[in-house]
JSON list of C-alpha atoms in Angstrom, two decimals:
[
{"chain": "A", "resi": 10, "resn": "MET", "atom": "CA", "xyz": [104.99, 119.80, 126.38]},
{"chain": "A", "resi": 11, "resn": "GLN", "atom": "CA", "xyz": [101.44, 120.46, 126.89]},
{"chain": "A", "resi": 12, "resn": "ASN", "atom": "CA", "xyz": [100.78, 122.23, 123.78]},
{"chain": "A", "resi": 13, "resn": "GLN", "atom": "CA", "xyz": [102.62, 119.73, 121.95]},
{"chain": "A", "resi": 14, "resn": "GLN", "atom": "CA", "xyz": [99.99, 117.21, 123.72]},
{"chain": "A", "resi": 15, "resn": "GLN", "atom": "CA", "xyz": [96.93, 119.40, 122.75]},
{"chain": "A", "resi": 16, "resn": "SER", "atom": "CA", "xyz": [98.23, 119.55, 119.14]},
{"chain": "A", "resi": 17, "resn": "ILE", "atom": "CA", "xyz": [98.29, 115.88, 118.76]},
{"chain": "A", "resi": 18, "resn": "GLN", "atom": "CA", "xyz": [95.02, 115.50, 120.54]},
{"chain": "A", "resi": 19, "resn": "GLY", "atom": "CA", "xyz": [93.60, 117.97, 118.08]},
{"chain": "A", "resi": 20, "resn": "ILE", "atom": "CA", "xyz": [94.90, 115.98, 115.18]},
{"chain": "A", "resi": 21, "resn": "LEU", "atom": "CA", "xyz": [93.82, 113.04, 116.25]},
{"chain": "A", "resi": 22, "resn": "SER", "atom": "CA", "xyz": [90.30, 114.38, 116.85]},
{"chain": "A", "resi": 23, "resn": "ILE", "atom": "CA", "xyz": [90.19, 115.86, 113.33]},
{"chain": "A", "resi": 24, "resn": "ALA", "atom": "CA", "xyz": [91.46, 112.45, 111.92]},
{"chain": "A", "resi": 25, "resn": "ALA", "atom": "CA", "xyz": [88.46, 110.96, 113.48]},
{"chain": "A", "resi": 26, "resn": "LEU", "atom": "CA", "xyz": [85.97, 113.12, 112.36]},
{"chain": "A", "resi": 27, "resn": "VAL", "atom": "CA", "xyz": [87.34, 112.62, 108.65]},
{"chain": "A", "resi": 28, "resn": "CYS", "atom": "CA", "xyz": [86.87, 109.18, 109.38]},
{"chain": "A", "resi": 29, "resn": "LEU", "atom": "CA", "xyz": [83.56, 109.41, 110.45]},
{"chain": "A", "resi": 30, "resn": "ALA", "atom": "CA", "xyz": [82.72, 111.63, 107.43]},
{"chain": "A", "resi": 31, "resn": "ILE", "atom": "CA", "xyz": [83.92, 109.11, 105.19]},
{"chain": "A", "resi": 32, "resn": "GLY", "atom": "CA", "xyz": [81.56, 106.91, 106.36]},
{"chain": "A", "resi": 33, "resn": "TRP", "atom": "CA", "xyz": [78.55, 108.75, 106.32]},
{"chain": "A", "resi": 34, "resn": "PHE", "atom": "CA", "xyz": [79.31, 109.95, 102.55]},
{"chain": "A", "resi": 35, "resn": "ASN", "atom": "CA", "xyz": [80.17, 106.54, 101.31]},
{"chain": "A", "resi": 36, "resn": "LEU", "atom": "CA", "xyz": [83.49, 107.79, 99.44]},
{"chain": "A", "resi": 37, "resn": "PHE", "atom": "CA", "xyz": [84.91, 104.16, 99.10]},
{"chain": "A", "resi": 38, "resn": "SER", "atom": "CA", "xyz": [83.61, 100.65, 99.10]},
{"chain": "A", "resi": 39, "resn": "PRO", "atom": "CA", "xyz": [81.21, 99.52, 101.70]},
{"chain": "A", "resi": 40, "resn": "GLU", "atom": "CA", "xyz": [84.09, 97.51, 103.59]},
{"chain": "A", "resi": 41, "resn": "ILE", "atom": "CA", "xyz": [86.41, 100.40, 103.77]},
{"chain": "A", "resi": 42, "resn": "ASN", "atom": "CA", "xyz": [83.34, 102.91, 104.81]},
{"chain": "A", "resi": 43, "resn": "HIS", "atom": "CA", "xyz": [82.67, 100.48, 107.61]},
{"chain": "A", "resi": 44, "resn": "LEU", "atom": "CA", "xyz": [86.34, 99.92, 108.91]},
{"chain": "A", "resi": 45, "resn": "LEU", "atom": "CA", "xyz": [86.62, 103.69, 109.06]},
{"chain": "A", "resi": 46, "resn": "SER", "atom": "CA", "xyz": [83.45, 104.90, 110.44]},
{"chain": "A", "resi": 47, "resn": "ARG", "atom": "CA", "xyz": [82.99, 101.90, 112.87]},
{"chain": "A", "resi": 48, "resn": "LYS", "atom": "CA", "xyz": [86.61, 100.83, 113.74]},
{"chain": "A", "resi": 49, "resn": "VAL", "atom": "CA", "xyz": [89.30, 103.37, 113.40]},
{"chain": "A", "resi": 50, "resn": "PHE", "atom": "CA", "xyz": [87.04, 106.19, 114.38]},
{"chain": "A", "resi": 51, "resn": "TYR", "atom": "CA", "xyz": [86.99, 104.79, 117.83]},
{"chain": "A", "resi": 52, "resn": "VAL", "atom": "CA", "xyz": [90.36, 104.01, 117.99]},
{"chain": "A", "resi": 53, "resn": "LEU", "atom": "CA", "xyz": [91.39, 107.62, 117.05]},
{"chain": "A", "resi": 54, "resn": "ILE", "atom": "CA", "xyz": [88.98, 108.88, 119.56]},
{"chain": "A", "resi": 55, "resn": "GLY", "atom": "CA", "xyz": [90.22, 106.73, 122.17]},
{"chain": "A", "resi": 56, "resn": "ALA", "atom": "CA", "xyz": [93.80, 107.68, 121.54]},
{"chain": "A", "resi": 57, "resn": "SER", "atom": "CA", "xyz": [92.79, 111.42, 121.62]},
{"chain": "A", "resi": 58, "resn": "PHE", "atom": "CA", "xyz": [91.13, 110.70, 125.19]},
{"chain": "A", "resi": 59, "resn": "PHE", "atom": "CA", "xyz": [94.31, 109.20, 126.37]},
{"chain": "A", "resi": 60, "resn": "ILE", "atom": "CA", "xyz": [96.32, 112.13, 125.30]},
{"chain": "A", "resi": 61, "resn": "GLN", "atom": "CA", "xyz": [93.72, 114.48, 126.93]},
{"chain": "A", "resi": 62, "resn": "ALA", "atom": "CA", "xyz": [93.52, 112.63, 130.04]},
{"chain": "A", "resi": 63, "resn": "PRO", "atom": "CA", "xyz": [96.51, 114.23, 132.12]},
{"chain": "A", "resi": 64, "resn": "LEU", "atom": "CA", "xyz": [95.96, 117.52, 130.59]},
{"chain": "A", "resi": 65, "resn": "LEU", "atom": "CA", "xyz": [92.20, 117.74, 132.69]},
{"chain": "A", "resi": 66, "resn": "ILE", "atom": "CA", "xyz": [91.70, 120.27, 135.04]},
{"chain": "A", "resi": 67, "resn": "ASN", "atom": "CA", "xyz": [90.18, 117.98, 137.52]},
{"chain": "A", "resi": 68, "resn": "LYS", "atom": "CA", "xyz": [92.63, 115.38, 138.27]},
{"chain": "A", "resi": 69, "resn": "ASN", "atom": "CA", "xyz": [89.75, 113.08, 139.93]},
{"chain": "A", "resi": 70, "resn": "PHE", "atom": "CA", "xyz": [88.80, 112.53, 136.48]},
{"chain": "A", "resi": 71, "resn": "VAL", "atom": "CA", "xyz": [92.02, 111.31, 134.60]},
{"chain": "A", "resi": 72, "resn": "TYR", "atom": "CA", "xyz": [91.25, 107.80, 135.46]},
{"chain": "A", "resi": 73, "resn": "ALA", "atom": "CA", "xyz": [87.98, 107.99, 134.26]},
{"chain": "A", "resi": 74, "resn": "MET", "atom": "CA", "xyz": [89.38, 109.57, 131.01]},
{"chain": "A", "resi": 75, "resn": "TYR", "atom": "CA", "xyz": [91.64, 106.75, 130.57]},
{"chain": "A", "resi": 76, "resn": "SER", "atom": "CA", "xyz": [88.71, 104.58, 130.96]},
{"chain": "A", "resi": 77, "resn": "ALA", "atom": "CA", "xyz": [86.63, 105.89, 128.42]},
{"chain": "A", "resi": 78, "resn": "ALA", "atom": "CA", "xyz": [89.68, 105.81, 125.90]},
{"chain": "A", "resi": 79, "resn": "ALA", "atom": "CA", "xyz": [90.22, 102.21, 126.61]},
{"chain": "A", "resi": 80, "resn": "ILE", "atom": "CA", "xyz": [86.59, 101.38, 126.37]},
{"chain": "A", "resi": 81, "resn": "CYS", "atom": "CA", "xyz": [86.62, 103.19, 123.04]},
{"chain": "A", "resi": 82, "resn": "VAL", "atom": "CA", "xyz": [89.54, 101.08, 121.56]},
{"chain": "A", "resi": 83, "resn": "ILE", "atom": "CA", "xyz": [88.51, 97.93, 123.33]},
{"chain": "A", "resi": 84, "resn": "GLY", "atom": "CA", "xyz": [84.87, 98.44, 121.86]},
{"chain": "A", "resi": 85, "resn": "ALA", "atom": "CA", "xyz": [86.19, 99.02, 118.22]},
{"chain": "A", "resi": 86, "resn": "PHE", "atom": "CA", "xyz": [87.59, 95.85, 117.95]},
{"chain": "A", "resi": 87, "resn": "LEU", "atom": "CA", "xyz": [84.74, 93.71, 119.71]},
{"chain": "A", "resi": 88, "resn": "PRO", "atom": "CA", "xyz": [82.27, 92.05, 116.96]},
{"chain": "A", "resi": 89, "resn": "GLU", "atom": "CA", "xyz": [79.35, 93.94, 116.06]},
{"chain": "A", "resi": 90, "resn": "SER", "atom": "CA", "xyz": [77.06, 90.98, 116.50]},
{"chain": "A", "resi": 91, "resn": "SER", "atom": "CA", "xyz": [77.90, 90.99, 120.32]},
{"chain": "A", "resi": 92, "resn": "GLY", "atom": "CA", "xyz": [75.99, 92.81, 122.62]},
{"chain": "A", "resi": 93, "resn": "LEU", "atom": "CA", "xyz": [79.25, 94.58, 123.87]},
{"chain": "A", "resi": 94, "resn": "SER", "atom": "CA", "xyz": [79.81, 96.45, 120.87]},
{"chain": "A", "resi": 95, "resn": "SER", "atom": "CA", "xyz": [77.78, 99.31, 122.28]},
{"chain": "A", "resi": 96, "resn": "LEU", "atom": "CA", "xyz": [80.70, 99.94, 124.76]},
{"chain": "A", "resi": 97, "resn": "LYS", "atom": "CA", "xyz": [82.40, 101.93, 122.11]},
{"chain": "A", "resi": 98, "resn": "THR", "atom": "CA", "xyz": [79.73, 104.44, 122.41]},
{"chain": "A", "resi": 99, "resn": "ILE", "atom": "CA", "xyz": [79.55, 104.61, 125.84]},
{"chain": "A", "resi": 100, "resn": "GLY", "atom": "CA", "xyz": [83.02, 105.14, 125.92]},
{"chain": "A", "resi": 101, "resn": "LEU", "atom": "CA", "xyz": [82.64, 107.88, 123.46]},
{"chain": "A", "resi": 102, "resn": "LEU", "atom": "CA", "xyz": [80.04, 109.59, 125.59]},
{"chain": "A", "resi": 103, "resn": "ALA", "atom": "CA", "xyz": [81.70, 109.46, 128.62]},
{"chain": "A", "resi": 104, "resn": "GLY", "atom": "CA", "xyz": [84.98, 110.89, 127.07]},
{"chain": "A", "resi": 105, "resn": "ILE", "atom": "CA", "xyz": [82.94, 113.69, 125.50]},
{"chain": "A", "resi": 106, "resn": "ILE", "atom": "CA", "xyz": [81.31, 114.77, 128.89]},
{"chain": "A", "resi": 107, "resn": "LEU", "atom": "CA", "xyz": [84.43, 114.63, 130.78]},
{"chain": "A", "resi": 108, "resn": "SER", "atom": "CA", "xyz": [86.15, 116.77, 128.15]},
{"chain": "A", "resi": 109, "resn": "LEU", "atom": "CA", "xyz": [83.55, 119.24, 128.23]},
{"chain": "A", "resi": 110, "resn": "THR", "atom": "CA", "xyz": [83.33, 119.26, 132.27]},
{"chain": "A", "resi": 111, "resn": "ASN", "atom": "CA", "xyz": [86.89, 119.89, 132.40]},
{"chain": "A", "resi": 112, "resn": "ARG", "atom": "CA", "xyz": [87.61, 122.88, 129.98]},
{"chain": "A", "resi": 113, "resn": "ARG", "atom": "CA", "xyz": [89.45, 125.93, 131.29]},
{"chain": "A", "resi": 114, "resn": "ARG", "atom": "CA", "xyz": [87.08, 128.90, 131.83]}
]
């Protein structure tokens, strides 16, 4: 079960990076690039964090990872004109920090 969760989490992370790369290299129309790099990317990263949360070594950080996942997904759907759209970046950074500090040695 744990290996399957890690595989799914890895696939989601790679798909998110592909979305980000598409946006950087402007492979499609501006609207599609924006959707993939500013919306779908954060939804996929949030889903990846959600799957990763129960696998964390330090169980004290599980709910923090769930929160980071939720912030990424919610932030992706907020209008960019609102000041709250930066929440998705905060969720991303929090999830990365939690992920890096809870790796098996």
